[in-house]
CSV table of N, CA and C in Angstrom, one decimal:
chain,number,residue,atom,x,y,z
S,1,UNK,N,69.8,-39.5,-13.2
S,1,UNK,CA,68.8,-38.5,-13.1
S,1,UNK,C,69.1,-37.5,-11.9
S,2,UNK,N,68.7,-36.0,-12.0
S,2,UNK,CA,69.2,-34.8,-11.3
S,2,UNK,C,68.5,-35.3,-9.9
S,3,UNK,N,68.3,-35.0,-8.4
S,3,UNK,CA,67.7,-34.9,-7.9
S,3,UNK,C,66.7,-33.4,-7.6
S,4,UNK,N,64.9,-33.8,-7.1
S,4,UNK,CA,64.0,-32.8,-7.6
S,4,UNK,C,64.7,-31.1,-7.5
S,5,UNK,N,65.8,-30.9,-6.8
S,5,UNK,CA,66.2,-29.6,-6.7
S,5,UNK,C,66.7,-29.1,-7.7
S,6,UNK,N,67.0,-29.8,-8.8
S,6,UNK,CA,67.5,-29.0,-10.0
S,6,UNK,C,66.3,-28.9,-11.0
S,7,UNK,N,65.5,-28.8,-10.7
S,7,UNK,CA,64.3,-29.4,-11.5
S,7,UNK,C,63.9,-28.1,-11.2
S,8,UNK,N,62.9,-27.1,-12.3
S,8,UNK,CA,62.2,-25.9,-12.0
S,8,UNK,C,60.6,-25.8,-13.2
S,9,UNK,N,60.3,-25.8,-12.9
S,9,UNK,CA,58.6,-25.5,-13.6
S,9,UNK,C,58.6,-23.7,-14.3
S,10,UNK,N,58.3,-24.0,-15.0
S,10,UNK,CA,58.3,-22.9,-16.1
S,10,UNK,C,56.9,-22.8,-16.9
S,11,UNK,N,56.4,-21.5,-17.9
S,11,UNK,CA,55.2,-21.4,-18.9
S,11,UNK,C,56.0,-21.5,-19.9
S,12,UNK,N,54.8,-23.4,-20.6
S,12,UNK,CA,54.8,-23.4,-21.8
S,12,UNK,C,55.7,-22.3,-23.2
S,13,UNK,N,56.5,-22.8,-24.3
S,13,UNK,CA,56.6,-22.0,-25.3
S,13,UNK,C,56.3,-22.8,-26.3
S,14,UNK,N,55.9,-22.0,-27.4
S,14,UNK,CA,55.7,-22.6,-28.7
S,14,UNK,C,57.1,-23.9,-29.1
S,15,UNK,N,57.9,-23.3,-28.7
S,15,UNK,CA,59.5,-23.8,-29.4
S,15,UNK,C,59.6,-25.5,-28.3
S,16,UNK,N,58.1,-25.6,-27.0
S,16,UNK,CA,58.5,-26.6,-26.6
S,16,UNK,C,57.3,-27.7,-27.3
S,17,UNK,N,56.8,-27.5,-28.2
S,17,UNK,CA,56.1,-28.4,-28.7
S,17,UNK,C,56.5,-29.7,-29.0
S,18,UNK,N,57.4,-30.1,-29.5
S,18,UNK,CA,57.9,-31.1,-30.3
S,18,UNK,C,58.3,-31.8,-28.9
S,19,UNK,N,58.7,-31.6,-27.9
S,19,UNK,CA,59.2,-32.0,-26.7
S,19,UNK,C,57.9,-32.9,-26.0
S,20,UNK,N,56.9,-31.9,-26.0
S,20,UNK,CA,55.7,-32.3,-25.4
S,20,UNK,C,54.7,-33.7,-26.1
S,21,UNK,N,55.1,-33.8,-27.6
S,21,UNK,CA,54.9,-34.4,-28.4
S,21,UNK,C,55.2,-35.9,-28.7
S,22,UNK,N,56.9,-35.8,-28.1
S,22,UNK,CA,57.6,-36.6,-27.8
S,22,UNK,C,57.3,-37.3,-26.3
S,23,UNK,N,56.8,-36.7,-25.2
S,23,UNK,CA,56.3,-37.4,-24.1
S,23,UNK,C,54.9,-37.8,-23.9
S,24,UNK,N,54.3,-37.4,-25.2
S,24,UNK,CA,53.1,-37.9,-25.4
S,24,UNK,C,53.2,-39.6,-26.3
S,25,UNK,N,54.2,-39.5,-27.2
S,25,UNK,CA,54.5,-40.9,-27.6
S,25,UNK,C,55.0,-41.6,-26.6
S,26,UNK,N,55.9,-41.6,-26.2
S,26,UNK,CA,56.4,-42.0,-25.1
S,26,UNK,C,55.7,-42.9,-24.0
S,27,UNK,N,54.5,-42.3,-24.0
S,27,UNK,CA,53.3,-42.3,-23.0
S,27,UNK,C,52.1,-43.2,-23.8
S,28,UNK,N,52.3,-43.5,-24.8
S,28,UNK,CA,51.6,-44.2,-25.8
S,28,UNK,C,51.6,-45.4,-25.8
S,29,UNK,N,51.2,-46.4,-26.3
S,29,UNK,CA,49.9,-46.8,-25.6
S,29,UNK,C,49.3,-47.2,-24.1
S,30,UNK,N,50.5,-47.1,-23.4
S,30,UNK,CA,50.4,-47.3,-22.1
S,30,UNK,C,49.5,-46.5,-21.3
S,31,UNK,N,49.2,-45.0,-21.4
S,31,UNK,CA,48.6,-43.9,-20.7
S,31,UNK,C,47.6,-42.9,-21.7
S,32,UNK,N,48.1,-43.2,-23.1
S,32,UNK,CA,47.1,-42.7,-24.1
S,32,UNK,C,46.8,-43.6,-25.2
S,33,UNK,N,45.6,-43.2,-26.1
S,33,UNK,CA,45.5,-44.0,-27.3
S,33,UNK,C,46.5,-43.1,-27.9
S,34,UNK,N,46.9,-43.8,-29.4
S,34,UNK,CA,47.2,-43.4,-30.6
S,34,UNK,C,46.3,-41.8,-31.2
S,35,UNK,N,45.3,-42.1,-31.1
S,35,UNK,CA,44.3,-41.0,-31.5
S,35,UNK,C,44.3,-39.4,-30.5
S,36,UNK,N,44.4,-39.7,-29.6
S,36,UNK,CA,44.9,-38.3,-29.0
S,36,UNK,C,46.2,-37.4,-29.2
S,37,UNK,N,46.9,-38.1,-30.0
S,37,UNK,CA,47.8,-36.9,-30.0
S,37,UNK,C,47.3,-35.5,-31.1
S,38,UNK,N,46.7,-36.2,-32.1
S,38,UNK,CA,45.6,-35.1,-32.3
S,38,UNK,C,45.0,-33.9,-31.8
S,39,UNK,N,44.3,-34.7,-30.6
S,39,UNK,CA,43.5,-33.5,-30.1
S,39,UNK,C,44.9,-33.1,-29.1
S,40,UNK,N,45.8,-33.4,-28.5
S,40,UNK,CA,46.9,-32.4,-28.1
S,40,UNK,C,47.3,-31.6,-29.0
S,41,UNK,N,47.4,-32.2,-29.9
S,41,UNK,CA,48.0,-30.9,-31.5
S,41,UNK,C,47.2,-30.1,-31.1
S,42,UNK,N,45.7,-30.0,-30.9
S,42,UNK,CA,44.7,-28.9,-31.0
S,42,UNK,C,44.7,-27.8,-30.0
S,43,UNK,N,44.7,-29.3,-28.5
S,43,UNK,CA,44.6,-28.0,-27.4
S,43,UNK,C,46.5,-27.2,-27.3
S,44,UNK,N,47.4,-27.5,-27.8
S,44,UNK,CA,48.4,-26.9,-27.9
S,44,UNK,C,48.4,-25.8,-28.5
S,45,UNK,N,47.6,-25.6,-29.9
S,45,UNK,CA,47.6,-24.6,-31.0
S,45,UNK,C,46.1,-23.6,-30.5
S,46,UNK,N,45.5,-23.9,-30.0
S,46,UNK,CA,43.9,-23.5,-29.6
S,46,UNK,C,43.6,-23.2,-28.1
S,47,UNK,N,44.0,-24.2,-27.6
S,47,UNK,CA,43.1,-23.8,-26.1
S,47,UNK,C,44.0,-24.3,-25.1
S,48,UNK,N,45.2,-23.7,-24.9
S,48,UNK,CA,46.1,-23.3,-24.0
S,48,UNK,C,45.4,-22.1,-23.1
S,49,UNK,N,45.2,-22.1,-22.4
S,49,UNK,CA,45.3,-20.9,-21.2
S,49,UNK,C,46.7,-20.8,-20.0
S,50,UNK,N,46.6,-22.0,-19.4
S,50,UNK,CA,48.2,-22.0,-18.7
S,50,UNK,C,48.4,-22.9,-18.7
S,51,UNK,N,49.7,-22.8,-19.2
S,51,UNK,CA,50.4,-24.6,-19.5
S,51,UNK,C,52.4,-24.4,-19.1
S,52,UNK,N,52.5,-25.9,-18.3
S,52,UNK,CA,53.8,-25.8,-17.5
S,52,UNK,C,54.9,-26.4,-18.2
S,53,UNK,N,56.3,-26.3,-18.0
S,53,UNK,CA,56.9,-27.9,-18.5
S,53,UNK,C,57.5,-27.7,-17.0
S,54,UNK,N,58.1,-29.1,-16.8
S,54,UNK,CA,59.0,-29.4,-16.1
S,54,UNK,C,60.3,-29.7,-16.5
S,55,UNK,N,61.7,-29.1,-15.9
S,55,UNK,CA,62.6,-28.9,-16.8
S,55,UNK,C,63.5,-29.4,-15.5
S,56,UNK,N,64.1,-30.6,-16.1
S,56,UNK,CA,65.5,-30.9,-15.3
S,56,UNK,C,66.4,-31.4,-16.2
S,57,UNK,N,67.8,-30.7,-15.4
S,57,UNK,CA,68.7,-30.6,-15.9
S,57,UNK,C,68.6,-30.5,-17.4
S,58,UNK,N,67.9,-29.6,-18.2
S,58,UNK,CA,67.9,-28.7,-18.9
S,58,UNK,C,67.0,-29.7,-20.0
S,59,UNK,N,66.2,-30.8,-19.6
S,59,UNK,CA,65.9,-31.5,-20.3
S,59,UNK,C,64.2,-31.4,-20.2
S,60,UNK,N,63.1,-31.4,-20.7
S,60,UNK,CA,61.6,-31.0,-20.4
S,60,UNK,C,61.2,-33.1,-20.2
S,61,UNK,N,60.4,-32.6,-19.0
S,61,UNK,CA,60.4,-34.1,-18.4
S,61,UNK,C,59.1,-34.6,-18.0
S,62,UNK,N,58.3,-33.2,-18.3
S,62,UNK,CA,56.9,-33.1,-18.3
S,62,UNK,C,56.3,-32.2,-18.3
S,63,UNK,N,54.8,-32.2,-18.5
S,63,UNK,CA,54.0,-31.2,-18.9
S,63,UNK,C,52.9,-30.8,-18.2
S,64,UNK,N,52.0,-29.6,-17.9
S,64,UNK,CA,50.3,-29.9,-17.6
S,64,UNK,C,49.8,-28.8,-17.6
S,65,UNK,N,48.5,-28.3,-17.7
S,65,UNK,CA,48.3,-27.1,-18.0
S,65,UNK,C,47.1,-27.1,-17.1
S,66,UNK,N,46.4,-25.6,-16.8
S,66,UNK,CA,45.4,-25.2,-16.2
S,66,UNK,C,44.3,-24.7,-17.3
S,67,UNK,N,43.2,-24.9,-16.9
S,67,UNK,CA,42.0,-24.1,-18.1
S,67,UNK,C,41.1,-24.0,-17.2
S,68,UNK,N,40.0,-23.0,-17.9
S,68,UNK,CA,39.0,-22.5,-16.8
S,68,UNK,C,37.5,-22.7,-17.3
S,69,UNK,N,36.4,-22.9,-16.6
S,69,UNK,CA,35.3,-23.2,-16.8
S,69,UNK,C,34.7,-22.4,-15.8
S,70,UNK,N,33.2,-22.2,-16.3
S,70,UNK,CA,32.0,-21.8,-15.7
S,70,UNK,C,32.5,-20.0,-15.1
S,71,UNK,N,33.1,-18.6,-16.3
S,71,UNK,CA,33.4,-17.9,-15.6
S,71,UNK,C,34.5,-17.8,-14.8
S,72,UNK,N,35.9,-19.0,-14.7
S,72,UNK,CA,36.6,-19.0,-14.1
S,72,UNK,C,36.6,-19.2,-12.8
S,73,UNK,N,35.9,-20.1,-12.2
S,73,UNK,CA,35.0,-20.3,-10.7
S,73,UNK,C,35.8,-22.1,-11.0
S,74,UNK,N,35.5,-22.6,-11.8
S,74,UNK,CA,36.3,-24.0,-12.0
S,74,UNK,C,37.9,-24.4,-12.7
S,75,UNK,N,39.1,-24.6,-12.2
S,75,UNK,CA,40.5,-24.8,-12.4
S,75,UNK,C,39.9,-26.0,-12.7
S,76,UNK,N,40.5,-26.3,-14.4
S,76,UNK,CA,40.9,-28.0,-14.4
S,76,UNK,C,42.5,-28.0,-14.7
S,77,UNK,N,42.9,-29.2,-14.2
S,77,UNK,CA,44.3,-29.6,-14.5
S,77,UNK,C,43.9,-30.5,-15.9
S,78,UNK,N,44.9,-30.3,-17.2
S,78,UNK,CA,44.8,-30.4,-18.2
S,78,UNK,C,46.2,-31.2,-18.9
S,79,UNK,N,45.7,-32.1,-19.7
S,79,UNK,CA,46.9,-32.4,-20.0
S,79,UNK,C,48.5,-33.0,-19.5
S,80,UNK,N,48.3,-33.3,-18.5
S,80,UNK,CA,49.8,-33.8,-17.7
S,80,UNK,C,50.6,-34.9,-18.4
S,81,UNK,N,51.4,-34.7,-18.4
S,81,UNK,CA,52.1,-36.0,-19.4
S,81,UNK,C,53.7,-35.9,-18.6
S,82,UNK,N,53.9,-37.3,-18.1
S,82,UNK,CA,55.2,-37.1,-17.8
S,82,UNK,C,56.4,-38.2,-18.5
S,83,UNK,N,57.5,-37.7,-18.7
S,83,UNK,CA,58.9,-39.2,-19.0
S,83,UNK,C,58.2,-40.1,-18.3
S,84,UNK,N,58.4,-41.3,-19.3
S,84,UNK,CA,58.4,-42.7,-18.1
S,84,UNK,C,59.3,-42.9,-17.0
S,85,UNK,N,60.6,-42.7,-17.7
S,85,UNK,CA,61.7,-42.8,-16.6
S,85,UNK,C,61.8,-41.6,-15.3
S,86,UNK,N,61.1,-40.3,-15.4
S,86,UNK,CA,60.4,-39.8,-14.6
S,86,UNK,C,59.4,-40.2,-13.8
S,87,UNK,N,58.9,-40.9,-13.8
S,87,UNK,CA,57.3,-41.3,-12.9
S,87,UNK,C,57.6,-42.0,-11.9
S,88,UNK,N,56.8,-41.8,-10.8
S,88,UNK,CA,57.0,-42.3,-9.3
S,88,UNK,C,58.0,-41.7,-8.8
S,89,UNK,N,58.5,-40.6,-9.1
S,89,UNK,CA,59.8,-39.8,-8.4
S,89,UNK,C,59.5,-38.2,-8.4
S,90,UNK,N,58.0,-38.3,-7.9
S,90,UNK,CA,57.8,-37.1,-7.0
S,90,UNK,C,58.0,-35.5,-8.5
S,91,UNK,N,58.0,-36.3,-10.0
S,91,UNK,CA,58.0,-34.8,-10.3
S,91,UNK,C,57.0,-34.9,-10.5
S,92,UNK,N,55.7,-35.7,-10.9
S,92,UNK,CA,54.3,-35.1,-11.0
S,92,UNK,C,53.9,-34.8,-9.6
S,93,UNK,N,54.0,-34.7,-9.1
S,93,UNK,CA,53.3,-34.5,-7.6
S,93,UNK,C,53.9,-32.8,-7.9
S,94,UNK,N,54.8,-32.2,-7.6
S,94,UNK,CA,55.7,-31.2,-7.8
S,94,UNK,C,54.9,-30.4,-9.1
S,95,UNK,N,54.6,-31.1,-10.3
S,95,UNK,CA,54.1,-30.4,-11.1
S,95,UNK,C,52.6,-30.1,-10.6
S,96,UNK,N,52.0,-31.1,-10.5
S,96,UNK,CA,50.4,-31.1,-9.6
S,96,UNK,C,49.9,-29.9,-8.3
S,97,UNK,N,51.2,-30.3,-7.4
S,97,UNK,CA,51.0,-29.2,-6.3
S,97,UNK,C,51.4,-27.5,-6.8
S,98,UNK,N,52.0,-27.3,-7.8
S,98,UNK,CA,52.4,-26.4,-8.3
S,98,UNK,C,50.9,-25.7,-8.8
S,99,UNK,N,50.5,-26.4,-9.9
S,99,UNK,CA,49.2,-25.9,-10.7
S,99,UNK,C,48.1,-25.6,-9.3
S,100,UNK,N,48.3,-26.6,-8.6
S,100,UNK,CA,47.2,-26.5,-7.1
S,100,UNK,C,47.3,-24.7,-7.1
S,101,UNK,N,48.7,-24.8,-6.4
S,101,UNK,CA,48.9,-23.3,-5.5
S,101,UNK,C,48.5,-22.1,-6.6
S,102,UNK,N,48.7,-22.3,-8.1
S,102,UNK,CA,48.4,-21.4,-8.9
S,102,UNK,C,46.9,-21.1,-8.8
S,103,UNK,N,46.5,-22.1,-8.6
S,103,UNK,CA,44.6,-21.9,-8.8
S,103,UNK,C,44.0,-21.4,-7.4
S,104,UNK,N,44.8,-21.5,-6.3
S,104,UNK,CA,44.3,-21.4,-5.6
S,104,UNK,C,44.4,-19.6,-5.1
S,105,UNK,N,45.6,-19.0,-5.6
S,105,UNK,CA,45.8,-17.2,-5.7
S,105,UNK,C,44.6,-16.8,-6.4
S,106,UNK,N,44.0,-17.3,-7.3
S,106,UNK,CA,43.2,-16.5,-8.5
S,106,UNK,C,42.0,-17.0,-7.5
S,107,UNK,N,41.2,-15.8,-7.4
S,107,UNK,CA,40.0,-15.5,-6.3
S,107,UNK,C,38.9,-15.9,-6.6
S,108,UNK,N,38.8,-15.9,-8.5
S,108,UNK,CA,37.7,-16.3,-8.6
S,108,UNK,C,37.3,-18.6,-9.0
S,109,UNK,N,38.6,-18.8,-8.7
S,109,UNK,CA,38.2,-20.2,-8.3
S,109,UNK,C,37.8,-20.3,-6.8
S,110,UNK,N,37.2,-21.6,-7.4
S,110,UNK,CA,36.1,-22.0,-6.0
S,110,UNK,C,36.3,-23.6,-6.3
S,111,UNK,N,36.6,-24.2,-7.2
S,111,UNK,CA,36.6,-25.8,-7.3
S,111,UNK,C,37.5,-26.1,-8.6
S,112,UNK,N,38.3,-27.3,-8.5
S,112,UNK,CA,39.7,-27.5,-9.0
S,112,UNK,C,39.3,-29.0,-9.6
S,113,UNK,N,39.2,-29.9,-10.1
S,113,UNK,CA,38.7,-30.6,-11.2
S,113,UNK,C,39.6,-31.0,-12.1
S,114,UNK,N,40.3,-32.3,-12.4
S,114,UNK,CA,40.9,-33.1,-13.0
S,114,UNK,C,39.9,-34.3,-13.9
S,115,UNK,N,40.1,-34.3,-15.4
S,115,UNK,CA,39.8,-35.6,-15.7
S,115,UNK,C,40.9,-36.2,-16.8
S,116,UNK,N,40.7,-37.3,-16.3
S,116,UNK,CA,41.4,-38.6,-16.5
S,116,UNK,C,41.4,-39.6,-16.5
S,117,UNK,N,42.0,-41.2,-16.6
S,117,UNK,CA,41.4,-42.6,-17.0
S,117,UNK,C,41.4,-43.3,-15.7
S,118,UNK,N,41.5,-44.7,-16.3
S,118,UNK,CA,41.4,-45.7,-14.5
S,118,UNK,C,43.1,-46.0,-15.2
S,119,UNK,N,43.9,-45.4,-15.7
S,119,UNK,CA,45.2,-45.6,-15.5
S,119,UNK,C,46.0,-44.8,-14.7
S,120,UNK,N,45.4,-43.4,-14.2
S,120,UNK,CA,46.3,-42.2,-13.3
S,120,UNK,C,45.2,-41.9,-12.5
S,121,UNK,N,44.0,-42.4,-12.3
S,121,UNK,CA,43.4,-41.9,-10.9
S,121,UNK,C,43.9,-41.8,-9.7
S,122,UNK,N,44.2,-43.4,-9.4
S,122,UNK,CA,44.9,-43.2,-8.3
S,122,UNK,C,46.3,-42.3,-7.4
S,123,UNK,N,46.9,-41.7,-8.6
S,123,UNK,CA,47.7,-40.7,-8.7
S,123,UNK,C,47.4,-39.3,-7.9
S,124,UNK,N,45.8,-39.0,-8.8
S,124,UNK,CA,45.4,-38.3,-8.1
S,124,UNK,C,44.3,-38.0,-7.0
S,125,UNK,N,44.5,-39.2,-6.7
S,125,UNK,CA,43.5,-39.3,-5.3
S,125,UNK,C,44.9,-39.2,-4.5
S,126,UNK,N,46.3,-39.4,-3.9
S,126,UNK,CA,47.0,-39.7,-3.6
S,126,UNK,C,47.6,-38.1,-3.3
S,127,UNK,N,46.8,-37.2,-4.1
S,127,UNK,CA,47.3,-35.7,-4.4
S,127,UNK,C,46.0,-35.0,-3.9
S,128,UNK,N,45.3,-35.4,-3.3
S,128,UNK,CA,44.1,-35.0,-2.6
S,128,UNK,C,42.7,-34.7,-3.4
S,129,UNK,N,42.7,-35.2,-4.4
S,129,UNK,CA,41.6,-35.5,-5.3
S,129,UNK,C,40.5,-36.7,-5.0
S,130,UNK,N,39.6,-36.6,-5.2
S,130,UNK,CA,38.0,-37.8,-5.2
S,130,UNK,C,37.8,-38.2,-6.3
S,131,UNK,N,37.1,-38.8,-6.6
S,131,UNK,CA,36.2,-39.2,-8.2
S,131,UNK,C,35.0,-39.0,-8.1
S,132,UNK,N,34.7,-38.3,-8.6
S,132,UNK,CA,33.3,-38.2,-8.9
S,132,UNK,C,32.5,-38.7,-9.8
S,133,UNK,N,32.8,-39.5,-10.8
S,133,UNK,CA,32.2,-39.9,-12.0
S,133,UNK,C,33.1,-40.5,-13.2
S,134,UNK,N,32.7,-41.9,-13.8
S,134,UNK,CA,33.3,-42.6,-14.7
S,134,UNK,C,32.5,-43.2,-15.9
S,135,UNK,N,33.3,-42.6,-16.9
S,135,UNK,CA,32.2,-42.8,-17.9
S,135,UNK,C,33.4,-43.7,-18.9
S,136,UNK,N,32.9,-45.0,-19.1
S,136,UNK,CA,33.7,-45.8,-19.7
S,136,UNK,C,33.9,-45.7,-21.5
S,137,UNK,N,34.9,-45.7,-22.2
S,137,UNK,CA,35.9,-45.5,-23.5
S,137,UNK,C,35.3,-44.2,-23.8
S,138,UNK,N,35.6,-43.5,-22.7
S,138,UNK,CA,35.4,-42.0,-23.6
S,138,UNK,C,36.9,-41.2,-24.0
S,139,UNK,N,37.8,-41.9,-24.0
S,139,UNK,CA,39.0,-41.2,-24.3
S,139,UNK,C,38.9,-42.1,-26.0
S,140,UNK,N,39.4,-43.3,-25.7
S,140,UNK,CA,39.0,-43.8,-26.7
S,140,UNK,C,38.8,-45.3,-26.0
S,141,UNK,N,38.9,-46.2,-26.9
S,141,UNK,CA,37.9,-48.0,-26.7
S,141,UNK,C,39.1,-48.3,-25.9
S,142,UNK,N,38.8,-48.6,-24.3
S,142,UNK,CA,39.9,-48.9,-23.9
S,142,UNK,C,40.2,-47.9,-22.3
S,143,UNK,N,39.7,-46.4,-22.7
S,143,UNK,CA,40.3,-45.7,-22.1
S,143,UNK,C,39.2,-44.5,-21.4
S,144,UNK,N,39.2,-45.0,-20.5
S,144,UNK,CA,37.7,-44.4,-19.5
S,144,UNK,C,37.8,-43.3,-19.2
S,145,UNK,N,36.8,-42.4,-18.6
S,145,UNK,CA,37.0,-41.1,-18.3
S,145,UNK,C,36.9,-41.2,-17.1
S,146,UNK,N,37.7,-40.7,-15.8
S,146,UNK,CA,37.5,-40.7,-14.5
S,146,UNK,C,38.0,-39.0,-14.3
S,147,UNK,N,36.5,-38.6,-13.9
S,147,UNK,CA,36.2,-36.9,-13.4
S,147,UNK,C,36.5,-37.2,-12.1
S,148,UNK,N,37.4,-36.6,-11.7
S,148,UNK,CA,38.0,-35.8,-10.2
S,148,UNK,C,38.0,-34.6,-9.8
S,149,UNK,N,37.4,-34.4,-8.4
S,149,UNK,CA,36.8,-33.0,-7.4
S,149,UNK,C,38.4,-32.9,-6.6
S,150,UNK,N,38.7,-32.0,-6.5
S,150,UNK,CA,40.0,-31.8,-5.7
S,150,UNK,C,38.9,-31.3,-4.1
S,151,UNK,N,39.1,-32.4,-2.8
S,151,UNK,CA,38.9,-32.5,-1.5
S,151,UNK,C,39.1,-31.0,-1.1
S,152,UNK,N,40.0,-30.0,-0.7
S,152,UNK,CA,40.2,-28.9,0.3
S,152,UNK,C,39.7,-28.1,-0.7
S,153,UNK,N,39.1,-26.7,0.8
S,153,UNK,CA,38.7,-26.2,0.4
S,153,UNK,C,39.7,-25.0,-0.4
S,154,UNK,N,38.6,-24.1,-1.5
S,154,UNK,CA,39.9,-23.4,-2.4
S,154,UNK,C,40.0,-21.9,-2.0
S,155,UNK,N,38.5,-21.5,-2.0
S,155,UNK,CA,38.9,-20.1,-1.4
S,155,UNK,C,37.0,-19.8,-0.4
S,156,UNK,N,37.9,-18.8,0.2
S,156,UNK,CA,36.6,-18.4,1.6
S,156,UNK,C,35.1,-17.8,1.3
């Protein structure tokens, strides 16, 4: 594996679907149910607003996207999916701080919001995130919802 400097974050293309799809299985059943790749088929085809890959050494090694709520006043991070053999080596953090600094230029955010299970919370508490609320098998039977407030402040 390259070290993080060959590594570059890029916008989403249609032609990387099948990629993204693949690290969604990958990711199966360990970090998703079976039944969500579905609704990724959807938000891929439908409700994309900003979406990243992470690309090392020419290979896509992860994913995650931005979407907006309430008038564009709320950044959620959406979707993150990384290689197994990627994880714990600093590229989701890199993808995460990345999406951060994007939301943080656009004026009309004010609050940055992740949700996600009790299998990657602590991920992002670690990335300066809180929990705010847990609402149990709402992903699917199994797989809890844990809403996350991003801690600093986003704009003045």
């Amino acid at each position: 594996m390259k070290p993080l400097q060959d590594t570059h974050i890029r916008a989403y293309t249609e032609e990387d679907k099948e990629n993204i799809l693949h690290l969604l299985k990958l990711n199966t059943p360990k970090y998703f149910a079976a039944e969500e790749e579905a609704d990724l088929q959807h938000y891929l085809a439908h409700e994309i607003e900003l979406y990243y890959v992470v690309v090392s050494d020419g290979m896509i090694v992860g994913c995650g996207g931005i979407n907006f709520v309430e008038n564009k006043t709320i950044g959620k991070l959406s979707w993150d999916i990384l290689h197994p053999d990627y994880q714990g080596k600093s590229f989701g953090s890199l993808l995460t701080k990345y999406r951060i600094e994007v939301l943080k230029k656009i004026e009309s955010v004010q609050k940055i919001t992740v949700r996600t299970s009790q299998l990657a919370y602590r991920f992002y508490e670690k990335q300066g995130f809180e929990l705010a609320d847990v609402v149990k098998n709402y992903w699917a039977d199994g797989f809890d919802l844990y809403a996350m407030v991003y801690k600093e402040t986003i704009s003045a």
